[in-house]
PDB file of C-alpha atoms in Angstrom:
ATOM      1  CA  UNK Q   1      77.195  54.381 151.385  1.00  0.00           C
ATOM      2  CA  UNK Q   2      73.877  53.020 149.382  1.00  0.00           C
ATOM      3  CA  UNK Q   3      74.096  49.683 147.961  1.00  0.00           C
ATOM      4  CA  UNK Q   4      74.869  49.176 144.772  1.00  0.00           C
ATOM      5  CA  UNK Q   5      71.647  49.103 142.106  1.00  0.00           C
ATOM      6  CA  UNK Q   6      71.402  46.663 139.126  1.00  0.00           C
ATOM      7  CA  UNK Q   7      68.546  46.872 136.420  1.00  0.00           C
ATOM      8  CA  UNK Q   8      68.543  45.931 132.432  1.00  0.00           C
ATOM      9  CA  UNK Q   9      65.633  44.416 130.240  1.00  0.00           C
ATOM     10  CA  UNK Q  10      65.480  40.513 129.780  1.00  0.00           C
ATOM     11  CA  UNK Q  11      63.711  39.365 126.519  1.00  0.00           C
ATOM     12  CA  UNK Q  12      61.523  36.437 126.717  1.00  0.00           C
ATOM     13  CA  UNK Q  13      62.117  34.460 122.850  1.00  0.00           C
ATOM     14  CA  UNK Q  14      60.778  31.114 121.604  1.00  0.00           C
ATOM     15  CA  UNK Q  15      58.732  29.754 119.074  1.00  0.00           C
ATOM     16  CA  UNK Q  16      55.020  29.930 119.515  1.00  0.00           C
ATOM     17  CA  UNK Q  17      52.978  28.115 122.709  1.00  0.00           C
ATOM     18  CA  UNK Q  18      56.013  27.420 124.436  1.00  0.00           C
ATOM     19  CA  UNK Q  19      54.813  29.089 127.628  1.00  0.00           C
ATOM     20  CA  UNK Q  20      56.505  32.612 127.678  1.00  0.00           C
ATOM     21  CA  UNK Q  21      53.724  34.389 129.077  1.00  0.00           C
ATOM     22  CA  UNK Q  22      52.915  31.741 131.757  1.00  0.00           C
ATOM     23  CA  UNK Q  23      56.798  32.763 132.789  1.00  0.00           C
ATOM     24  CA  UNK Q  24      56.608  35.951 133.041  1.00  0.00           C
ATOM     25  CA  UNK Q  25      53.132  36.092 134.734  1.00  0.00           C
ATOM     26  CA  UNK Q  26      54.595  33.599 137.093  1.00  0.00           C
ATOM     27  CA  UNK Q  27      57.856  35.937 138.099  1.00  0.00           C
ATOM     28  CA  UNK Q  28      55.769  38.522 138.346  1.00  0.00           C
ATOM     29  CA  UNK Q  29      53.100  36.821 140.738  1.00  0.00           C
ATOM     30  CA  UNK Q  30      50.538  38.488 138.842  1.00  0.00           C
ATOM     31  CA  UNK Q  31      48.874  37.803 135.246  1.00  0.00           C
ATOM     32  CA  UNK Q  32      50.448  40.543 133.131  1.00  0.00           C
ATOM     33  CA  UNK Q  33      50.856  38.630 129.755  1.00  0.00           C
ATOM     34  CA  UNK Q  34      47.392  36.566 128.607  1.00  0.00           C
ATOM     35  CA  UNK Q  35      47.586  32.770 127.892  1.00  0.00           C
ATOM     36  CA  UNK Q  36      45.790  30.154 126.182  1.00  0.00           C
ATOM     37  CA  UNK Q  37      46.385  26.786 124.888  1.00  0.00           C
ATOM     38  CA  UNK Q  38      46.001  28.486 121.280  1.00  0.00           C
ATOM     39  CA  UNK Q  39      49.618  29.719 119.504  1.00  0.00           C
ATOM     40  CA  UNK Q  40      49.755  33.317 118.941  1.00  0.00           C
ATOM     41  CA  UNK Q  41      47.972  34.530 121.618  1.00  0.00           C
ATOM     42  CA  UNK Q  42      51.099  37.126 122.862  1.00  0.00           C
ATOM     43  CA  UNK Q  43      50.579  39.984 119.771  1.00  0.00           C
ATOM     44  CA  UNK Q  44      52.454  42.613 121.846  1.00  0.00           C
ATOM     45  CA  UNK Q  45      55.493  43.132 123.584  1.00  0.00           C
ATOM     46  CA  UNK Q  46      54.542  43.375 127.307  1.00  0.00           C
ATOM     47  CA  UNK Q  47      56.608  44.791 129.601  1.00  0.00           C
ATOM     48  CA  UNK Q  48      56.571  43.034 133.142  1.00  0.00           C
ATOM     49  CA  UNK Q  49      58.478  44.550 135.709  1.00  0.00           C
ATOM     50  CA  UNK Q  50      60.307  43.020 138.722  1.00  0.00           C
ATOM     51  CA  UNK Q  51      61.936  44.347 141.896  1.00  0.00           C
ATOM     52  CA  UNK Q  52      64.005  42.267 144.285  1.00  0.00           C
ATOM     53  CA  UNK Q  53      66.299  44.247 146.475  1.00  0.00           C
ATOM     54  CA  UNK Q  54      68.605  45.529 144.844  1.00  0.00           C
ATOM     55  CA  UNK Q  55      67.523  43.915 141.276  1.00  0.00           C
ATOM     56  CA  UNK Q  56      65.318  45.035 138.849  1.00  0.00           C
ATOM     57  CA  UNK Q  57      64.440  43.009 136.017  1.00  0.00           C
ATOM     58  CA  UNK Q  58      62.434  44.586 133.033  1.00  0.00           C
ATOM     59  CA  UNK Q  59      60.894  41.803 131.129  1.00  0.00           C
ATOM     60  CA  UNK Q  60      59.408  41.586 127.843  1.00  0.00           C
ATOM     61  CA  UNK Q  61      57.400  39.196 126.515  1.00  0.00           C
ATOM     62  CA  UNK Q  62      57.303  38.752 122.529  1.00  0.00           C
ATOM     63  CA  UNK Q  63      54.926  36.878 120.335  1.00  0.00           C
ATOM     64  CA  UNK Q  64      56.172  33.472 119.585  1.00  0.00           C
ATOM     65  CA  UNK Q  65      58.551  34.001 116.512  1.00  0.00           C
ATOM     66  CA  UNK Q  66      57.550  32.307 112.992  1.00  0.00           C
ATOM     67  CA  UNK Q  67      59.021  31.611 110.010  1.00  0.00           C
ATOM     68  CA  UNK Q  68      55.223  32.568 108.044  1.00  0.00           C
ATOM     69  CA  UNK Q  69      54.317  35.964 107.598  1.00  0.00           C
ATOM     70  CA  UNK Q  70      51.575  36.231 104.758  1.00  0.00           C
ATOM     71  CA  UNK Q  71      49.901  39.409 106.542  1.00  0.00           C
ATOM     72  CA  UNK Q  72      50.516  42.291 108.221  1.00  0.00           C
ATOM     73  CA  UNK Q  73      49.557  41.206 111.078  1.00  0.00           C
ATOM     74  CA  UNK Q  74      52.064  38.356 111.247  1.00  0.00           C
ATOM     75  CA  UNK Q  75      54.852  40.907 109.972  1.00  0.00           C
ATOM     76  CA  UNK Q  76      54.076  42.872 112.589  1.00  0.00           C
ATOM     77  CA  UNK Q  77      54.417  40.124 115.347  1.00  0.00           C
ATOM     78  CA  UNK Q  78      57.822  38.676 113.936  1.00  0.00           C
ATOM     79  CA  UNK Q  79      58.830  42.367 114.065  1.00  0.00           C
ATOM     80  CA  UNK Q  80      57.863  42.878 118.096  1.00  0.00           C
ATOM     81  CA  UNK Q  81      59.612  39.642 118.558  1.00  0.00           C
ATOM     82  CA  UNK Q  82      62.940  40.161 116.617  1.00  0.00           C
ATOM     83  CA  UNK Q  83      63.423  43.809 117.720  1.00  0.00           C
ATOM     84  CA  UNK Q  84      62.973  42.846 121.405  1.00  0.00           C
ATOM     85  CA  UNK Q  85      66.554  41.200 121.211  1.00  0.00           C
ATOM     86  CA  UNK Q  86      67.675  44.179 120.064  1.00  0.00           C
ATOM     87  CA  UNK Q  87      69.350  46.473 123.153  1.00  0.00           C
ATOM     88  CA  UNK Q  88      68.084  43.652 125.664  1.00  0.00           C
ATOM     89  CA  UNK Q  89      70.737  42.898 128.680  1.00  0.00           C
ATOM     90  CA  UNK Q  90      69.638  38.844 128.786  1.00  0.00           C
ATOM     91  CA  UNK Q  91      67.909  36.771 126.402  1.00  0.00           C
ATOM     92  CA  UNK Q  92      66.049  33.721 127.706  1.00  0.00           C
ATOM     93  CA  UNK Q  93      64.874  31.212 125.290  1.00  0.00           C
ATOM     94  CA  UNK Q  94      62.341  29.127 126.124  1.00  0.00           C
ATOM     95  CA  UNK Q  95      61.427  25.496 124.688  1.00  0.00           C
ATOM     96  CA  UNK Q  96      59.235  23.099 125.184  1.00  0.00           C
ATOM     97  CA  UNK Q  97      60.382  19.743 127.399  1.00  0.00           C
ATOM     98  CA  UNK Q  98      62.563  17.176 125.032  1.00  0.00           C
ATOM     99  CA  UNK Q  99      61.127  18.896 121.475  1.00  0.00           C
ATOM    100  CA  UNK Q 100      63.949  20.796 119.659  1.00  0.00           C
ATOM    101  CA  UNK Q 101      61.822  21.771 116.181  1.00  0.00           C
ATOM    102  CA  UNK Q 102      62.508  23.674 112.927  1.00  0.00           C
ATOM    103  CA  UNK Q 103      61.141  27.009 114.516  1.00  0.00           C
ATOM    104  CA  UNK Q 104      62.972  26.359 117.597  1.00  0.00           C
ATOM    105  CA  UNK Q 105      65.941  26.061 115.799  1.00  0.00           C
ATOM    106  CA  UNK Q 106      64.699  29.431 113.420  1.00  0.00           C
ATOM    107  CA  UNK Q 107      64.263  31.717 116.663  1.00  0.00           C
ATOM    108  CA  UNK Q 108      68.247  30.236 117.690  1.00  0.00           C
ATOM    109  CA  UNK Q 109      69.352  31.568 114.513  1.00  0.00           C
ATOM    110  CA  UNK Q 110      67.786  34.525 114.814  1.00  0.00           C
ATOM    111  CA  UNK Q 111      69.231  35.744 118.480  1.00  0.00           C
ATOM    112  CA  UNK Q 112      73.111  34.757 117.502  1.00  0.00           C
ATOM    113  CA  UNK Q 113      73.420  38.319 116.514  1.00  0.00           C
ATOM    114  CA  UNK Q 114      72.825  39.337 119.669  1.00  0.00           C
ATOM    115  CA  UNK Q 115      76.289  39.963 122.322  1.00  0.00           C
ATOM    116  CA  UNK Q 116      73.497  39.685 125.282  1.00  0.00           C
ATOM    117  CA  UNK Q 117      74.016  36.503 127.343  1.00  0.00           C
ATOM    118  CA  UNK Q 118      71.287  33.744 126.320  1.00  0.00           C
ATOM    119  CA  UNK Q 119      70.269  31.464 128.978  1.00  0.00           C
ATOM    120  CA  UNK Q 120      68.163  28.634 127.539  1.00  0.00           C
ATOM    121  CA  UNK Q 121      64.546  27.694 129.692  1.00  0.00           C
ATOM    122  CA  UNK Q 122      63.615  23.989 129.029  1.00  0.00           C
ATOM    123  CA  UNK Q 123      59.683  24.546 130.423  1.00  0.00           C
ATOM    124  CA  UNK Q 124      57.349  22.542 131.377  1.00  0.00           C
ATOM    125  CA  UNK Q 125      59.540  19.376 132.639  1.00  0.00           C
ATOM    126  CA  UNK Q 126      56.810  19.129 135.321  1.00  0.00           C
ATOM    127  CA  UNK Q 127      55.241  17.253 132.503  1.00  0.00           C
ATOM    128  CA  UNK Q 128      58.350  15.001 131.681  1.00  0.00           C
ATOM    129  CA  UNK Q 129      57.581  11.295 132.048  1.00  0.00           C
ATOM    130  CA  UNK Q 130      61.391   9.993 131.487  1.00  0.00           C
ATOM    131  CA  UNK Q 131      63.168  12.723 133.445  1.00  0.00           C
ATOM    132  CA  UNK Q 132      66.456  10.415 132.958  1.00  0.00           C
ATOM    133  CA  UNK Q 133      65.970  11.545 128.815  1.00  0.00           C
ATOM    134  CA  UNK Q 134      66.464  15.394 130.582  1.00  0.00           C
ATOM    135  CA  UNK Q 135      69.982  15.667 130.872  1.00  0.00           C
ATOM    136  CA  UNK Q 136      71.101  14.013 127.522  1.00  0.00           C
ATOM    137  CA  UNK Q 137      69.095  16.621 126.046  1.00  0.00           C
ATOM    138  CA  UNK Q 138      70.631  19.561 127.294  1.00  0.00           C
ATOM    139  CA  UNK Q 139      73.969  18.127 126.642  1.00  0.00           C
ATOM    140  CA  UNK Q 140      72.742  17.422 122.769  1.00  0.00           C
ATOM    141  CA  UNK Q 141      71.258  20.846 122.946  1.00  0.00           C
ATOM    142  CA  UNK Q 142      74.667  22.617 124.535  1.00  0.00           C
ATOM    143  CA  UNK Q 143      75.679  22.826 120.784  1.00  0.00           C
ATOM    144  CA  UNK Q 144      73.244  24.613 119.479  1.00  0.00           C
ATOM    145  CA  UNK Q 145      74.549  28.478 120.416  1.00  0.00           C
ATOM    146  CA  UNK Q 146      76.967  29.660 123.205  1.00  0.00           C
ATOM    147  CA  UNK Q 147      74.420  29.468 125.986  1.00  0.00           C
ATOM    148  CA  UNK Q 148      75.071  31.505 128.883  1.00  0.00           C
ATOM    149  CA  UNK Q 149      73.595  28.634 131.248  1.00  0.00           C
ATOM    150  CA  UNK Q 150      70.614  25.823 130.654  1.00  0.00           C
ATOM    151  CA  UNK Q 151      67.967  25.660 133.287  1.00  0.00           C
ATOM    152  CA  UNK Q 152      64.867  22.952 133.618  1.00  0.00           C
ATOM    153  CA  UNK Q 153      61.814  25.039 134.558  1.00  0.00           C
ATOM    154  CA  UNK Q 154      58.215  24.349 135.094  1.00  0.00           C
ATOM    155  CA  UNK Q 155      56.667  27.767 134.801  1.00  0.00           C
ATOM    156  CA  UNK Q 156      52.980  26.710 135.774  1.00  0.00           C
ATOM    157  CA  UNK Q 157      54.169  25.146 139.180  1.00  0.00           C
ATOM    158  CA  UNK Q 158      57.037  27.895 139.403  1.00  0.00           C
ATOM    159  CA  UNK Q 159      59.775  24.780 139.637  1.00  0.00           C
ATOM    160  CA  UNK Q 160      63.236  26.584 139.685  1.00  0.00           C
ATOM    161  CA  UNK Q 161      61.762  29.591 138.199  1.00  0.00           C
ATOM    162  CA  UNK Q 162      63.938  31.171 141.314  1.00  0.00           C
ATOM    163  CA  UNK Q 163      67.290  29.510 139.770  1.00  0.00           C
ATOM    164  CA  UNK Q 164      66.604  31.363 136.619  1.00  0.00           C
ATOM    165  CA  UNK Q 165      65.732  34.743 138.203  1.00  0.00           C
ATOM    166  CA  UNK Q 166      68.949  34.107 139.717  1.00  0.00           C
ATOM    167  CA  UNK Q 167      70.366  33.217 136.991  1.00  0.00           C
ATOM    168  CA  UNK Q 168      69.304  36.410 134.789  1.00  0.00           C
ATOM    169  CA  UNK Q 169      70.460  38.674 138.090  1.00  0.00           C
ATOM    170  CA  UNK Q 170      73.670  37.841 138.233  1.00  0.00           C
ATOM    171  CA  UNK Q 171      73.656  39.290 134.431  1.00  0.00           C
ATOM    172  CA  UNK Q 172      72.186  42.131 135.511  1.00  0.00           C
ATOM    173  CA  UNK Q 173      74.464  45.484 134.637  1.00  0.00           C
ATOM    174  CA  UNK Q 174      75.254  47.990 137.571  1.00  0.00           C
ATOM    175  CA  UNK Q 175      73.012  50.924 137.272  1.00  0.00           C
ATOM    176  CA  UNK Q 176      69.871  52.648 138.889  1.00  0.00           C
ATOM    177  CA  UNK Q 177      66.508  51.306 138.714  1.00  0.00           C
ATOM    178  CA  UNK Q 178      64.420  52.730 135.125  1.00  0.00           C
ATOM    179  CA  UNK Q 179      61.292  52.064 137.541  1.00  0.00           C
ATOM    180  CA  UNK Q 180      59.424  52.499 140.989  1.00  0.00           C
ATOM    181  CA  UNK Q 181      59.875  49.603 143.343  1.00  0.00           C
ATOM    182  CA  UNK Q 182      55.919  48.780 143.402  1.00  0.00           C
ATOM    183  CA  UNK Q 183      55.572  49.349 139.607  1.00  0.00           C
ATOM    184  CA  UNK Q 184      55.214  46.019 137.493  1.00  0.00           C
ATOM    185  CA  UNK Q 185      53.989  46.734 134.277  1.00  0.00           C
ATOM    186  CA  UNK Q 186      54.409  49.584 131.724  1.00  0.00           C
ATOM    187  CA  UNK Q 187      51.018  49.043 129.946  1.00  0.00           C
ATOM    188  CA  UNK Q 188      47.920  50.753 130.615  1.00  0.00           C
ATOM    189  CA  UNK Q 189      44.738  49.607 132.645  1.00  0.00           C
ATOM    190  CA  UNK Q 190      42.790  49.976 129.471  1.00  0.00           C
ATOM    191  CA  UNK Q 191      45.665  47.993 126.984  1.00  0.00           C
ATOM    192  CA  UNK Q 192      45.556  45.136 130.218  1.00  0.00           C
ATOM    193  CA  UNK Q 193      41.624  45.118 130.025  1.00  0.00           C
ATOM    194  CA  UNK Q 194      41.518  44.665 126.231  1.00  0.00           C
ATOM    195  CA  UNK Q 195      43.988  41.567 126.529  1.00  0.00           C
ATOM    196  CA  UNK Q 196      42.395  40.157 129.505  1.00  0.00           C
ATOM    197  CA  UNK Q 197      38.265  40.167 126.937  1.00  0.00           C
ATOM    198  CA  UNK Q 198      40.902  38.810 123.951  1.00  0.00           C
ATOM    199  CA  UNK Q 199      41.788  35.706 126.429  1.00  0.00           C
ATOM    200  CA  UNK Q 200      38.685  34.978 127.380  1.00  0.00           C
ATOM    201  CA  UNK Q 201      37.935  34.709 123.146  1.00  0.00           C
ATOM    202  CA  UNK Q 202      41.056  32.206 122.468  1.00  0.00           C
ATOM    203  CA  UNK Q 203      40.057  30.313 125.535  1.00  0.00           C
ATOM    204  CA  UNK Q 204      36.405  30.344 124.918  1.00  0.00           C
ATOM    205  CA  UNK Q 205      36.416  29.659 121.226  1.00  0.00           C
ATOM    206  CA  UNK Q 206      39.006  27.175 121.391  1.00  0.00           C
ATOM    207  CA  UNK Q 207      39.605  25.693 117.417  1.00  0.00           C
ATOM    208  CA  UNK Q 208      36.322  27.321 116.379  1.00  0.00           C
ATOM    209  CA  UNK Q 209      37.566  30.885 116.012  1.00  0.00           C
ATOM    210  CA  UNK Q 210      40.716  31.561 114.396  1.00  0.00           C
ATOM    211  CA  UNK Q 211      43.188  34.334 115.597  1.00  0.00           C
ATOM    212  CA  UNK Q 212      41.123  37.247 113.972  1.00  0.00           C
ATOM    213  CA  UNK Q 213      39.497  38.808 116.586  1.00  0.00           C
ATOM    214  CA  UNK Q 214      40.862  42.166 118.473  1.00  0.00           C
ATOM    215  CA  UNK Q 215      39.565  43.883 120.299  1.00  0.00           C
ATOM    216  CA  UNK Q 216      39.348  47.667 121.049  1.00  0.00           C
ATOM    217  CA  UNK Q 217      38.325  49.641 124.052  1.00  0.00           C
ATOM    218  CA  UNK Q 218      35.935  52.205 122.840  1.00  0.00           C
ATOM    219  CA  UNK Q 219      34.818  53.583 126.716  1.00  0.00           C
ATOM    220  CA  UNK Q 220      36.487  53.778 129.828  1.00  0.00           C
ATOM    221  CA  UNK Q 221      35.141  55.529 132.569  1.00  0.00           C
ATOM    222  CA  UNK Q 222      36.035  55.251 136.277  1.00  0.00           C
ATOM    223  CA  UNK Q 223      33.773  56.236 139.120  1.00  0.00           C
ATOM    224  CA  UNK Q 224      33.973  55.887 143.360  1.00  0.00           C
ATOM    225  CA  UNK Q 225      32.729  52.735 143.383  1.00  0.00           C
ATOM    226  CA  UNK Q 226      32.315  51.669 139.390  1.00  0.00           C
ATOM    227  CA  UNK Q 227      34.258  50.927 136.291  1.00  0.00           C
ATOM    228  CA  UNK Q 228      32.132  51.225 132.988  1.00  0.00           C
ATOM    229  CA  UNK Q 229      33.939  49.816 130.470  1.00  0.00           C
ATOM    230  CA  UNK Q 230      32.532  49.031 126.589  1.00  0.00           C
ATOM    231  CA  UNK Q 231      34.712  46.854 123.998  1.00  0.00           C
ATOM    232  CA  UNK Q 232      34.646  46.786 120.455  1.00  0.00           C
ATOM    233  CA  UNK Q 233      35.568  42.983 118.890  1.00  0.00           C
ATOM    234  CA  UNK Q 234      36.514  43.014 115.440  1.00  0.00           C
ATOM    235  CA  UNK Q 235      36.275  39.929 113.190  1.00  0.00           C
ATOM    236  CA  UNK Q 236      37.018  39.268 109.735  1.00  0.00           C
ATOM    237  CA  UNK Q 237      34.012  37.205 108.452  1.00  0.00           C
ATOM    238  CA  UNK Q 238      30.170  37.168 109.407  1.00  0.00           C
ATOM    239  CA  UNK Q 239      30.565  33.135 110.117  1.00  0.00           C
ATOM    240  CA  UNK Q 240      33.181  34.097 113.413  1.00  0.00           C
ATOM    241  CA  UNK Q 241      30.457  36.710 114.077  1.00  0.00           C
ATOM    242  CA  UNK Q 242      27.698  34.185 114.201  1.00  0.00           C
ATOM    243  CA  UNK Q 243      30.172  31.606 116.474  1.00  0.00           C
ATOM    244  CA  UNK Q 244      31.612  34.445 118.373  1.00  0.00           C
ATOM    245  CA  UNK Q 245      28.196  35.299 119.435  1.00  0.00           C
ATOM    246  CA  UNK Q 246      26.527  32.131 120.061  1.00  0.00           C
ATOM    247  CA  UNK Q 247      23.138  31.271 120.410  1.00  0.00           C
ATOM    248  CA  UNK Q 248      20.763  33.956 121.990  1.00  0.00           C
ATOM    249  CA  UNK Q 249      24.500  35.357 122.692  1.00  0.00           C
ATOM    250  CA  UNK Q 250      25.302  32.710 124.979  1.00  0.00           C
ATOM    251  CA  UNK Q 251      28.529  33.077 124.494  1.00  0.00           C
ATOM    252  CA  UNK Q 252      29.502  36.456 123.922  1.00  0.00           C
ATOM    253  CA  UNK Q 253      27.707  36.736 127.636  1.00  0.00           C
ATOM    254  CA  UNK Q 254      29.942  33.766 129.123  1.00  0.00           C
ATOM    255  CA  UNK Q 255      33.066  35.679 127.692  1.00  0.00           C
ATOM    256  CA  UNK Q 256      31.481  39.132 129.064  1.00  0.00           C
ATOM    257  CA  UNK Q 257      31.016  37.399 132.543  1.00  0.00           C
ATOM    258  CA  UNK Q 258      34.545  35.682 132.713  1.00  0.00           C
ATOM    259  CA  UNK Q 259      36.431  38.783 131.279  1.00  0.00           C
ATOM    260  CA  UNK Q 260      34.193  40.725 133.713  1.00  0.00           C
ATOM    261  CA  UNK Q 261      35.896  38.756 137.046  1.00  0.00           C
ATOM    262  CA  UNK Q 262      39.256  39.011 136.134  1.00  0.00           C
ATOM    263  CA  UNK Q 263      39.204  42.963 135.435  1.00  0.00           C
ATOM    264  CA  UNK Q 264      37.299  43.411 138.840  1.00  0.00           C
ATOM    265  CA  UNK Q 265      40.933  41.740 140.260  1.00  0.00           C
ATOM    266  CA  UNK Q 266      42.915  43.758 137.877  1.00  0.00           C
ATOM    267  CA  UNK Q 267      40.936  47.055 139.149  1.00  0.00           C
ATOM    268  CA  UNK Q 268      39.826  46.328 142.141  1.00  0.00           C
ATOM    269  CA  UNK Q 269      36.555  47.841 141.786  1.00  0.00           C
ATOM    270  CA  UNK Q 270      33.200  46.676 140.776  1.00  0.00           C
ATOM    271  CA  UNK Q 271      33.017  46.758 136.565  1.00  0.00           C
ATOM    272  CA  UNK Q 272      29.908  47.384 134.164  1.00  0.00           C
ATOM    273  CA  UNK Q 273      31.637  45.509 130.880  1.00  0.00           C
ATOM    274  CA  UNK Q 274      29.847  45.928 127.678  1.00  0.00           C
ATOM    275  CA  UNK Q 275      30.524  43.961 124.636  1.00  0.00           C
ATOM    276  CA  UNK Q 276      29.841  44.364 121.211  1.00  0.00           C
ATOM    277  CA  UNK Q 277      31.197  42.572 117.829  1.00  0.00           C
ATOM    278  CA  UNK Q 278      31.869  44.128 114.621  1.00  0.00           C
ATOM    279  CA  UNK Q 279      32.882  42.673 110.950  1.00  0.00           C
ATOM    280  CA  UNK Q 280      36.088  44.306 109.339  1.00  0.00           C
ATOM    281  CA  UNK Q 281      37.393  42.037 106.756  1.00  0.00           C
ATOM    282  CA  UNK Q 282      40.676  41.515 106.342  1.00  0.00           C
ATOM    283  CA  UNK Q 283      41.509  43.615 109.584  1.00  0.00           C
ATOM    284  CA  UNK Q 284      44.696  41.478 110.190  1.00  0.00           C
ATOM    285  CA  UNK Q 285      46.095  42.602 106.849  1.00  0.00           C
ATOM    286  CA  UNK Q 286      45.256  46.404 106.977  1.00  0.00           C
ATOM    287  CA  UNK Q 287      48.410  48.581 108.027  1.00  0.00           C
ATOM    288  CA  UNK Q 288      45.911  51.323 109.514  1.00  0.00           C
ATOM    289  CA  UNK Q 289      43.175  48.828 110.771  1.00  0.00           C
ATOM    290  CA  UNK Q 290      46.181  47.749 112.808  1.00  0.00           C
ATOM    291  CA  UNK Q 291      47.689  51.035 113.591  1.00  0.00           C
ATOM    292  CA  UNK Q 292      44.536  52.190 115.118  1.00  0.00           C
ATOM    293  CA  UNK Q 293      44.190  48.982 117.289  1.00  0.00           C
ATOM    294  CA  UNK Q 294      48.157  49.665 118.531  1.00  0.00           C
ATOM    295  CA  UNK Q 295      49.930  47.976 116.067  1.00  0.00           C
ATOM    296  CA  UNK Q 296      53.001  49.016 114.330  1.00  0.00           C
ATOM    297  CA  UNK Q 297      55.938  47.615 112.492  1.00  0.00           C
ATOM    298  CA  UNK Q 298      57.984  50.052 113.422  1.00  0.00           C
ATOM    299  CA  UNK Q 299      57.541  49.842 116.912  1.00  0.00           C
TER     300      UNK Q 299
END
């Protein structure tokens, strides 16, 4: 008789630059989700995909939630992020060390709706200089909704990332697996390619460029030995063009050349990357600007 199979989707909540996609890229063992140090960087739910045994776990990351939404863009995000609690097997909410904040306490509000389990993940305690504050501040926090359990997790050093896995598992309902065993994302090569040239931006730009740049694959062509790929970056003002570009394009070539390494990993194949930026103002507040980049509020 075959072993019993269990599989359901886990979402990943929290506010904004809490480390959600550092998580899930560090479950996964493979950079699925982008990260900066820049809030806002997740726009889309990602689907990650993982396959232990007889366990699979389908992951999605959201966009940190927010209590602001003055455009579309924004709507959109707190959208992704609401309606991934929605039909979800496990929630995991993840905060940030000892801080328990307004928006931390907005996205807490926002997933007692839910009748999924929510297991609370205090990141980055790696970082924690008085670990004897730790454990008063779960119990102070043990108030705060019907948590399912509380676990201390570093997810850039992976410290007891395996106690949560285990810990969302045992949630797990009994059923077949949705997915392949080897499979560990749902997303395209071309959607992964056009988040891995829109990290490089938040990274590169740092506080100089705001979050309004996309960016949108306009060519992808694979060949035996060679990718050729060409990328559209959309900006709202001629002054993020000018800083986007840099001098002599100094740095759209540094963000070319360090998007260019990663997506040789991704594809494992040599890749011809080709980028080009484009003014669109207002992009981040135009409902078909957005829907033709993949964007959707109804999604």
């Amino acid at each position: 008789m075959a072993a019993p199979q269990y599989c359901g989707y886990v979402a990943i909540v929290g506010r904004p630059n809490v480390g959600k996609s550092t998580l899930l890229n560090k479950i996964l063992g493979q950079k699925i989700s982008i990260t900066s140090r820049k809030p806002q960087t997740t726009r889309h739910q990602v689907m990650g995909i993982d396959t232990h045994e007889q366990y699979q776990t389908v992951f999605v990351d959201t966009p940190g939630v927010q209590r602001k939404h003055d455009s579309a863009i924004h709507r959109y995000m707190n959208k992704a992020a609401t309606s991934a609690m929605l039909d979800v097997d496990v929630v995991v909410l993840v905060v940030d060390r000892l801080q328990w904040t307004e928006e931390d306490a907005f996205v807490a509000a926002s997933i007692k709706p839910t009748e999924a389990p929510v297991i609370l993940a205090i990141n980055k305690v790696d970082r924690l200089v008085e670990k004897a504050r730790l454990l008063p501040h779960i119990q102070s926090l043990a108030s705060e909704l019907s948590w399912a359990d509380i676990i201390p997790v570093s997810a850039k050093s992976g410290h007891n990332v395996d106690a949560l896995q285990g810990a969302i598992r045992k949630r797990l309902p009994e059923q077949a697996h949705f997915f392949p065993a080897e499979q560990i994302t749902d997303r395209s090569e071309r959607f992964l390619v056009a988040e891995i040239i829109r990290e490089k931006i938040m990274r590169a730009m740092g506080e100089e460029l705001p979050h309004k740049a996309a960016v949108e694959i306009e060519r992808f062509e694979s060949e035996a030995r060679l990718t050729t790929i060409s990328a559209l970056i959309w900006v709202e003002r001629d002054g993020q063009k000018k800083i986007l570009v840099g001098k002599s394009g100094a740095n759209l070539k540094a963000i070319g050349s360090e998007a260019r390494t990663d997506i040789e990993r991704l594809l494992d194949t040599k890749v011809m990357l080709k980028l080009w930026v484009k003014v669109k103002a207002s992009w981040s507040d135009d409902e078909r600007m957005l829907q033709s980049l993949g964007y959707s509020e109804t999604r």
